[in-house]
Amino acid sequence: NPAPTPVDAVRDRSIAGPGGDLKLRIYRSGSSGALPLLLFMHGGGFVLGNLDSHDEMARILTANTGCVTVAVDYRLAPEHPFPAAVDDCFAALNWAAANAIELGADASRLVVIGDSAGGNLAAVTALRARDEKGPVLTGQVLIYPSVNLTAPMLPAPDGEFYILSPQTRTFFNGAYLREPAHAS
């Protein structure tokens, strides 16, 4: 993009995560007062992506929702296979909820959001929050989520595959999962 989408404030922060320092990027746009809070998990097949690769997406989300967005720089496979990313996202959720006032956000309006592999992490984080009596979520937004790692890939109408080929998906899953059973 020629220029980043403007938001009112952006700051980087590190918190104590399950595997050491966990980087977050916090975006704010909108009026003063306690704004809704988004926890954003980027895509990239659990192997690619970071705060910079998805900065524009986080800015667009923030600018168009008037929310505080906390983007998570979770650990990537293959160096950090499942469940490292899941643990990082859940730690970030707990931190964001506990620090909502400091962020100028309202923890009672907390949403998880992610694209592709980040959609998977958003869904798993929501389930984990429910099952482990974590922060109560207002909702989840899953953007072309990769939520079924066991299902066969279906071809696009023209006989080609969508963005990910079966070979690419096999590579990503192999890097992320310690064993095939983890796919489910």
Coordinates of N, CA and C in Angstrom, one line a residue:
N1 N 0.8 -1.2 0.0 CA 0.0 0.0 0.0 C 0.9 1.2 0.0
P2 N 0.5 2.2 -0.7 CA 1.3 3.5 -0.8 C 1.4 4.1 0.6
A3 N 0.4 4.1 1.4 CA 0.5 4.7 2.7 C -0.4 3.8 3.6
P4 N 0.1 3.6 4.9 CA -0.8 2.8 5.8 C -2.1 3.4 6.1
T5 N -3.1 2.6 6.3 CA -4.4 3.2 6.7 C -4.2 3.9 8.0
P6 N -4.6 5.1 8.1 CA -4.4 5.9 9.4 C -5.3 5.4 10.5
V7 N -4.7 5.3 11.7 CA -5.4 5.0 12.9 C -4.9 6.0 13.9
D8 N -5.5 6.1 15.1 CA -5.1 7.2 16.0 C -3.8 6.9 16.8
A9 N -3.6 5.6 17.0 CA -2.3 5.2 17.8 C -1.9 3.8 17.5
V10 N -0.6 3.6 17.4 CA -0.1 2.2 17.3 C 1.1 2.1 18.2
R11 N 1.2 1.0 19.0 CA 2.3 0.8 19.8 C 2.6 -0.7 20.0
D12 N 3.9 -1.0 20.1 CA 4.3 -2.3 20.3 C 4.5 -2.6 21.7
R13 N 4.3 -3.8 22.1 CA 4.4 -4.2 23.6 C 4.8 -5.6 23.6
S14 N 5.5 -6.0 24.6 CA 5.9 -7.4 24.9 C 5.3 -7.8 26.3
I15 N 4.7 -9.0 26.3 CA 4.2 -9.5 27.6 C 4.9 -10.8 27.8
A16 N 4.8 -11.3 29.0 CA 5.3 -12.6 29.4 C 4.4 -13.7 28.8
G17 N 4.9 -14.5 27.8 CA 4.1 -15.5 27.2 C 4.6 -16.9 27.7
P18 N 3.9 -17.9 27.3 CA 4.2 -19.3 27.7 C 5.6 -19.7 27.2
G19 N 6.1 -19.1 26.1 CA 7.4 -19.5 25.6 C 8.5 -18.4 25.7
G20 N 8.2 -17.4 26.6 CA 9.1 -16.2 26.7 C 8.3 -15.0 26.3
D21 N 9.1 -13.9 25.9 CA 8.4 -12.7 25.5 C 7.5 -12.9 24.3
L22 N 6.3 -12.4 24.4 CA 5.3 -12.5 23.4 C 5.0 -11.0 22.9
K23 N 5.2 -10.8 21.6 CA 5.1 -9.4 21.1 C 3.6 -9.2 20.7
L24 N 3.1 -8.0 21.0 CA 1.8 -7.6 20.6 C 1.9 -6.2 19.9
R25 N 1.0 -5.9 19.1 CA 0.9 -4.6 18.5 C -0.5 -4.1 18.8
I26 N -0.6 -2.9 19.4 CA -1.9 -2.4 19.9 C -2.3 -1.2 19.0
Y27 N -3.5 -1.2 18.4 CA -4.0 -0.2 17.6 C -5.2 0.4 18.2
R28 N -5.4 1.7 18.0 CA -6.5 2.4 18.6 C -7.1 3.4 17.6
S29 N -8.4 3.4 17.4 CA -9.0 4.3 16.6 C -10.4 4.6 17.1
G30 N -10.8 5.8 17.1 CA -12.2 6.1 17.6 C -12.1 7.1 18.7
S31 N -13.3 7.3 19.3 CA -13.5 8.3 20.3 C -12.7 7.8 21.6
S32 N -12.7 8.8 22.5 CA -12.1 8.4 23.8 C -13.1 7.6 24.6
G33 N -12.6 7.0 25.6 CA -13.5 6.1 26.4 C -13.2 4.7 26.1
A34 N -13.9 3.8 26.8 CA -13.7 2.4 26.6 C -14.3 1.9 25.3
L35 N -13.4 1.4 24.4 CA -13.9 1.0 23.1 C -13.9 -0.6 23.1
P36 N -14.7 -1.1 22.2 CA -14.7 -2.6 22.1 C -13.2 -3.1 21.8
L37 N -12.9 -4.3 22.1 CA -11.6 -4.9 22.1 C -11.5 -6.0 21.1
L38 N -10.7 -6.0 20.1 CA -10.5 -7.1 19.2 C -9.1 -7.7 19.5
L39 N -9.0 -9.0 19.5 CA -7.8 -9.7 19.6 C -7.6 -10.4 18.2
F40 N -6.6 -9.9 17.4 CA -6.4 -10.3 16.1 C -5.2 -11.3 15.9
M41 N -5.5 -12.4 15.2 CA -4.5 -13.4 15.0 C -4.3 -13.5 13.5
H42 N -3.1 -13.3 13.0 CA -2.8 -13.3 11.6 C -2.7 -14.7 10.9
G43 N -2.9 -14.7 9.6 CA -2.8 -15.9 8.9 C -1.4 -16.2 8.5
G44 N -1.2 -17.3 7.7 CA 0.1 -17.7 7.2 C 0.4 -19.1 7.4
G45 N -0.6 -20.0 7.5 CA -0.4 -21.4 7.6 C 0.3 -21.9 8.8
F46 N 0.3 -21.1 9.9 CA 1.0 -21.4 11.1 C 2.5 -21.3 11.0
V47 N 3.0 -20.9 9.8 CA 4.4 -21.0 9.5 C 4.9 -19.6 9.1
L48 N 4.1 -18.8 8.5 CA 4.5 -17.5 7.9 C 3.7 -16.4 8.7
G49 N 4.1 -15.1 8.5 CA 3.4 -14.0 9.0 C 3.9 -13.5 10.3
N50 N 3.6 -12.2 10.5 CA 4.0 -11.5 11.8 C 3.3 -10.2 11.9
L51 N 3.7 -9.4 12.8 CA 3.0 -8.2 13.1 C 3.1 -7.2 11.9
D52 N 4.3 -7.3 11.2 CA 4.5 -6.4 10.0 C 3.7 -6.9 8.8
S53 N 3.7 -8.2 8.6 CA 3.0 -8.7 7.4 C 1.5 -8.4 7.4
H54 N 0.9 -8.3 8.6 CA -0.5 -8.1 8.7 C -0.8 -6.8 9.3
D55 N 0.1 -5.9 9.3 CA -0.1 -4.5 9.9 C -1.3 -3.8 9.2
E56 N -1.3 -3.9 7.9 CA -2.3 -3.2 7.1 C -3.7 -3.8 7.5
M57 N -3.8 -5.1 7.5 CA -5.1 -5.7 7.9 C -5.5 -5.3 9.3
A58 N -4.6 -5.2 10.2 CA -5.0 -4.8 11.6 C -5.4 -3.3 11.6
R59 N -4.7 -2.5 10.8 CA -5.1 -1.1 10.7 C -6.5 -0.9 10.1
I60 N -6.8 -1.7 9.0 CA -8.1 -1.6 8.4 C -9.2 -2.0 9.4
L61 N -9.0 -3.1 10.1 CA -9.9 -3.6 11.1 C -10.2 -2.5 12.1
T62 N -9.1 -1.9 12.6 CA -9.2 -0.9 13.6 C -9.9 0.4 13.1
A63 N -9.5 0.9 12.0 CA -10.1 2.1 11.4 C -11.6 1.9 11.1
N64 N -12.0 0.7 10.6 CA -13.3 0.5 10.2 C -14.3 0.1 11.4
T65 N -13.7 -0.3 12.5 CA -14.6 -0.7 13.6 C -14.6 0.3 14.8
G66 N -13.6 1.2 14.8 CA -13.5 2.1 15.9 C -13.2 1.4 17.2
C67 N -12.4 0.3 17.1 CA -12.1 -0.5 18.3 C -10.6 -0.4 18.6
V68 N -10.2 -1.0 19.8 CA -8.8 -1.2 20.1 C -8.6 -2.6 19.6
T69 N -7.5 -2.8 18.8 CA -7.1 -4.1 18.3 C -5.8 -4.4 18.9
V70 N -5.7 -5.7 19.4 CA -4.4 -6.2 19.9 C -4.1 -7.3 18.9
A71 N -3.0 -7.1 18.2 CA -2.5 -8.2 17.2 C -1.4 -9.0 17.9
V72 N -1.5 -10.3 17.7 CA -0.6 -11.2 18.4 C 0.5 -11.8 17.5
D73 N 1.7 -11.7 17.9 CA 2.8 -12.2 17.1 C 3.2 -13.6 17.7
Y74 N 2.3 -14.5 17.5 CA 2.4 -15.9 18.1 C 3.6 -16.6 17.5
R75 N 4.1 -17.6 18.2 CA 5.3 -18.4 17.7 C 4.9 -19.2 16.5
L76 N 5.8 -19.4 15.6 CA 5.5 -20.0 14.3 C 6.2 -21.4 14.2
A77 N 5.6 -22.3 13.5 CA 6.1 -23.6 13.2 C 7.1 -23.4 12.0
P78 N 8.0 -24.3 11.8 CA 8.2 -25.6 12.4 C 9.0 -25.5 13.7
E79 N 9.6 -24.3 14.0 CA 10.4 -24.2 15.2 C 9.6 -24.3 16.5
H80 N 8.3 -23.9 16.4 CA 7.4 -24.0 17.5 C 6.1 -24.6 17.0
P81 N 6.1 -26.0 17.0 CA 4.9 -26.6 16.5 C 3.7 -26.5 17.5
F82 N 2.5 -27.0 17.1 CA 1.4 -27.1 17.9 C 1.7 -27.7 19.3
P83 N 1.3 -27.2 20.4 CA 0.3 -26.1 20.6 C 0.9 -24.7 20.9
A84 N 2.1 -24.4 20.5 CA 2.7 -23.2 20.8 C 1.9 -21.9 20.4
A85 N 1.4 -21.9 19.2 CA 0.6 -20.7 18.7 C -0.7 -20.6 19.5
V86 N -1.3 -21.8 19.8 CA -2.6 -21.8 20.6 C -2.3 -21.2 22.0
D87 N -1.2 -21.7 22.6 CA -0.9 -21.2 24.0 C -0.6 -19.7 23.9
D88 N 0.1 -19.2 22.9 CA 0.4 -17.8 22.8 C -0.9 -17.0 22.7
C89 N -1.8 -17.4 21.8 CA -3.0 -16.6 21.6 C -3.9 -16.6 22.8
F90 N -4.0 -17.7 23.5 CA -4.7 -17.8 24.8 C -4.1 -16.9 25.8
A91 N -2.8 -16.8 25.9 CA -2.1 -15.9 26.9 C -2.4 -14.5 26.5
A92 N -2.4 -14.2 25.2 CA -2.7 -12.8 24.8 C -4.1 -12.4 25.1
L93 N -5.1 -13.3 24.9 CA -6.5 -13.1 25.3 C -6.6 -12.8 26.8
N94 N -6.0 -13.6 27.6 CA -6.1 -13.3 29.0 C -5.4 -12.0 29.4
W95 N -4.3 -11.7 28.8 CA -3.6 -10.4 29.1 C -4.5 -9.2 28.6
A96 N -5.1 -9.3 27.4 CA -5.9 -8.2 26.9 C -7.1 -8.0 27.8
A97 N -7.8 -9.0 28.2 CA -8.9 -8.9 29.1 C -8.5 -8.3 30.4
A98 N -7.4 -8.7 31.0 CA -7.0 -8.2 32.3 C -6.5 -6.8 32.2
N99 N -6.1 -6.3 31.0 CA -5.5 -5.0 30.9 C -6.3 -4.1 30.0
A100 N -7.6 -4.4 29.9 CA -8.5 -3.6 29.0 C -8.6 -2.2 29.4
I101 N -8.6 -1.9 30.7 CA -8.7 -0.5 31.1 C -7.5 0.3 30.7
E102 N -6.3 -0.3 30.9 CA -5.1 0.3 30.5 C -5.1 0.6 29.0
L103 N -5.7 -0.3 28.2 CA -5.8 -0.1 26.8 C -6.8 0.8 26.3
G104 N -7.7 1.3 27.2 CA -8.8 2.1 26.8 C -9.9 1.3 26.2
A105 N -10.0 0.1 26.6 CA -11.0 -0.8 26.0 C -11.9 -1.4 27.1
D106 N -13.0 -2.0 26.6 CA -14.0 -2.6 27.4 C -14.0 -4.1 27.3
A107 N -13.5 -4.8 28.3 CA -13.4 -6.2 28.3 C -14.7 -7.0 28.2
S108 N -15.8 -6.3 28.4 CA -17.1 -6.9 28.2 C -17.6 -6.9 26.8
R109 N -16.8 -6.3 25.9 CA -17.0 -6.3 24.5 C -15.8 -6.8 23.7
L110 N -15.4 -8.0 24.0 CA -14.2 -8.6 23.6 C -14.5 -9.6 22.4
V111 N -13.8 -9.5 21.3 CA -14.0 -10.3 20.1 C -12.6 -10.9 19.7
V112 N -12.6 -12.2 19.3 CA -11.4 -12.7 18.7 C -11.6 -12.7 17.2
I113 N -10.6 -12.4 16.4 CA -10.7 -12.4 15.0 C -9.4 -12.9 14.4
G114 N -9.5 -13.6 13.3 CA -8.3 -14.1 12.6 C -8.6 -14.5 11.2
D115 N -7.6 -14.5 10.3 CA -7.7 -14.9 8.9 C -6.9 -16.1 8.7
S116 N -7.5 -17.1 7.9 CA -6.8 -18.3 7.6 C -6.4 -19.1 8.8
A117 N -5.1 -19.3 8.9 CA -4.6 -20.0 10.1 C -4.9 -19.2 11.4
G118 N -5.0 -17.9 11.3 CA -5.4 -17.1 12.4 C -6.9 -17.3 12.7
G119 N -7.7 -17.6 11.7 CA -9.1 -17.9 11.9 C -9.2 -19.2 12.8
N120 N -8.3 -20.2 12.5 CA -8.2 -21.4 13.3 C -7.9 -21.0 14.7
L121 N -6.9 -20.2 14.9 CA -6.4 -19.8 16.2 C -7.5 -19.0 17.0
A122 N -8.2 -18.2 16.3 CA -9.3 -17.5 16.9 C -10.4 -18.4 17.4
A123 N -10.8 -19.4 16.5 CA -11.8 -20.4 16.9 C -11.3 -21.2 18.1
V124 N -10.1 -21.7 18.1 CA -9.6 -22.5 19.2 C -9.4 -21.7 20.4
T125 N -9.1 -20.4 20.3 CA -9.0 -19.5 21.5 C -10.3 -19.3 22.1
A126 N -11.4 -19.1 21.3 CA -12.7 -19.0 21.8 C -13.2 -20.3 22.5
L127 N -12.9 -21.4 21.9 CA -13.3 -22.7 22.6 C -12.5 -22.8 23.9
R128 N -11.3 -22.5 23.9 CA -10.4 -22.7 25.1 C -10.9 -21.7 26.2
A129 N -11.3 -20.5 25.8 CA -11.8 -19.5 26.8 C -13.1 -20.1 27.4
R130 N -13.9 -20.7 26.6 CA -15.2 -21.3 27.1 C -14.9 -22.5 28.0
D131 N -14.0 -23.4 27.6 CA -13.8 -24.6 28.3 C -12.9 -24.4 29.6
E132 N -12.1 -23.4 29.5 CA -11.2 -23.1 30.7 C -11.6 -21.9 31.5
K133 N -12.9 -21.5 31.3 CA -13.5 -20.4 32.0 C -12.6 -19.2 32.0
G134 N -12.1 -18.9 30.7 CA -11.3 -17.7 30.5 C -12.2 -16.5 30.3
P135 N -11.7 -15.4 29.7 CA -12.5 -14.2 29.4 C -13.7 -14.6 28.6
V136 N -14.8 -13.9 28.9 CA -16.1 -14.1 28.2 C -16.0 -13.3 26.9
L137 N -16.3 -13.9 25.8 CA -16.2 -13.3 24.5 C -17.6 -12.8 24.0
T138 N -17.6 -11.7 23.3 CA -18.8 -11.2 22.7 C -19.0 -11.9 21.4
G139 N -17.9 -12.3 20.7 CA -18.1 -13.0 19.5 C -16.7 -13.4 18.9
Q140 N -16.8 -14.0 17.7 CA -15.6 -14.3 17.0 C -15.8 -14.0 15.5
V141 N -14.8 -13.6 14.8 CA -14.9 -13.3 13.4 C -13.8 -14.2 12.8
L142 N -14.2 -15.1 11.9 CA -13.3 -16.0 11.2 C -13.3 -15.7 9.7
I143 N -12.1 -15.2 9.2 CA -12.0 -14.7 7.8 C -11.3 -15.9 7.1
Y144 N -12.0 -16.5 6.1 CA -11.6 -17.7 5.4 C -10.7 -18.6 6.3
P145 N -11.4 -19.1 7.4 CA -10.6 -19.8 8.4 C -10.2 -21.2 8.0
S146 N -9.1 -21.6 8.5 CA -8.6 -23.0 8.3 C -9.0 -23.8 9.5
V147 N -10.2 -24.2 9.6 CA -10.7 -24.8 10.8 C -10.9 -26.3 10.8
N148 N -10.6 -26.9 9.6 CA -10.7 -28.4 9.5 C -9.4 -28.9 8.8
L149 N -8.4 -29.2 9.6 CA -7.1 -29.6 9.0 C -7.2 -31.0 8.5
T150 N -8.3 -31.7 8.7 CA -8.4 -33.1 8.2 C -9.2 -33.3 7.0
A151 N -9.9 -32.3 6.6 CA -10.8 -32.4 5.4 C -10.0 -32.3 4.1
P152 N -10.4 -33.0 3.1 CA -9.7 -32.9 1.8 C -10.0 -31.5 1.2
M153 N -9.1 -31.0 0.4 CA -9.3 -29.7 -0.2 C -10.2 -29.9 -1.5
L154 N -11.1 -29.0 -1.7 CA -12.0 -29.1 -2.8 C -11.5 -28.2 -3.9
P155 N -11.5 -28.6 -5.2 CA -11.1 -27.7 -6.2 C -12.1 -26.5 -6.4
A156 N -11.5 -25.4 -6.9 CA -12.4 -24.3 -7.3 C -13.2 -24.7 -8.5
P157 N -14.3 -23.9 -8.9 CA -15.1 -24.3 -10.0 C -14.4 -24.5 -11.3
D158 N -13.3 -23.9 -11.5 CA -12.6 -24.0 -12.8 C -11.6 -25.2 -12.8
G159 N -11.7 -26.0 -11.8 CA -10.8 -27.2 -11.7 C -9.5 -26.9 -11.0
E160 N -9.1 -25.7 -10.8 CA -7.9 -25.3 -10.1 C -8.2 -25.3 -8.6
F161 N -7.2 -25.1 -7.8 CA -7.4 -25.0 -6.3 C -7.4 -23.5 -6.0
Y162 N -8.0 -23.2 -4.8 CA -8.0 -21.8 -4.3 C -6.5 -21.4 -4.0
I163 N -6.4 -20.4 -3.2 CA -5.0 -19.9 -2.9 C -4.0 -20.9 -2.5
L164 N -4.4 -21.8 -1.6 CA -3.5 -22.9 -1.2 C -3.7 -24.2 -2.0
S165 N -2.6 -24.7 -2.5 CA -2.7 -26.0 -3.2 C -2.7 -27.1 -2.1
P166 N -3.1 -28.3 -2.5 CA -3.0 -29.4 -1.5 C -1.6 -29.6 -1.0
Q167 N -0.6 -29.4 -1.9 CA 0.8 -29.6 -1.5 C 1.2 -28.5 -0.5
T168 N 0.8 -27.3 -0.7 CA 1.1 -26.2 0.3 C 0.4 -26.5 1.6
R169 N -0.8 -26.9 1.6 CA -1.5 -27.3 2.8 C -0.8 -28.4 3.5
T170 N -0.4 -29.4 2.8 CA 0.3 -30.6 3.4 C 1.6 -30.1 4.1
F171 N 2.3 -29.2 3.4 CA 3.6 -28.6 4.0 C 3.3 -27.9 5.3
F172 N 2.3 -27.0 5.3 CA 1.9 -26.2 6.4 C 1.5 -27.1 7.6
N173 N 0.6 -28.1 7.3 CA 0.2 -29.0 8.4 C 1.3 -29.8 8.9
G174 N 2.2 -30.3 8.0 CA 3.4 -31.0 8.5 C 4.3 -30.2 9.4
A175 N 4.5 -29.0 9.1 CA 5.3 -28.1 9.9 C 4.7 -27.8 11.2
Y176 N 3.4 -27.6 11.2 CA 2.6 -27.2 12.4 C 2.3 -28.3 13.4
L177 N 1.9 -29.4 12.9 CA 1.5 -30.5 13.7 C 2.6 -31.5 14.1
R178 N 2.7 -31.8 15.3 CA 3.7 -32.8 15.7 C 3.4 -34.2 15.3
E179 N 2.1 -34.5 15.2 CA 1.7 -35.8 14.7 C 0.3 -35.6 14.1
P180 N -0.1 -36.5 13.1 CA -1.3 -36.3 12.4 C -2.6 -36.2 13.3
A181 N -2.6 -36.9 14.4 CA -3.7 -36.9 15.3 C -4.0 -35.4 15.8
H182 N -3.0 -34.6 15.9 CA -3.2 -33.2 16.3 C -4.1 -32.4 15.4
A183 N -4.3 -32.9 14.1 CA -5.2 -32.2 13.2 C -6.6 -32.1 13.7
S184 N -7.0 -33.0 14.5 CA -8.4 -33.0 14.9 C -8.5 -32.4 16.3

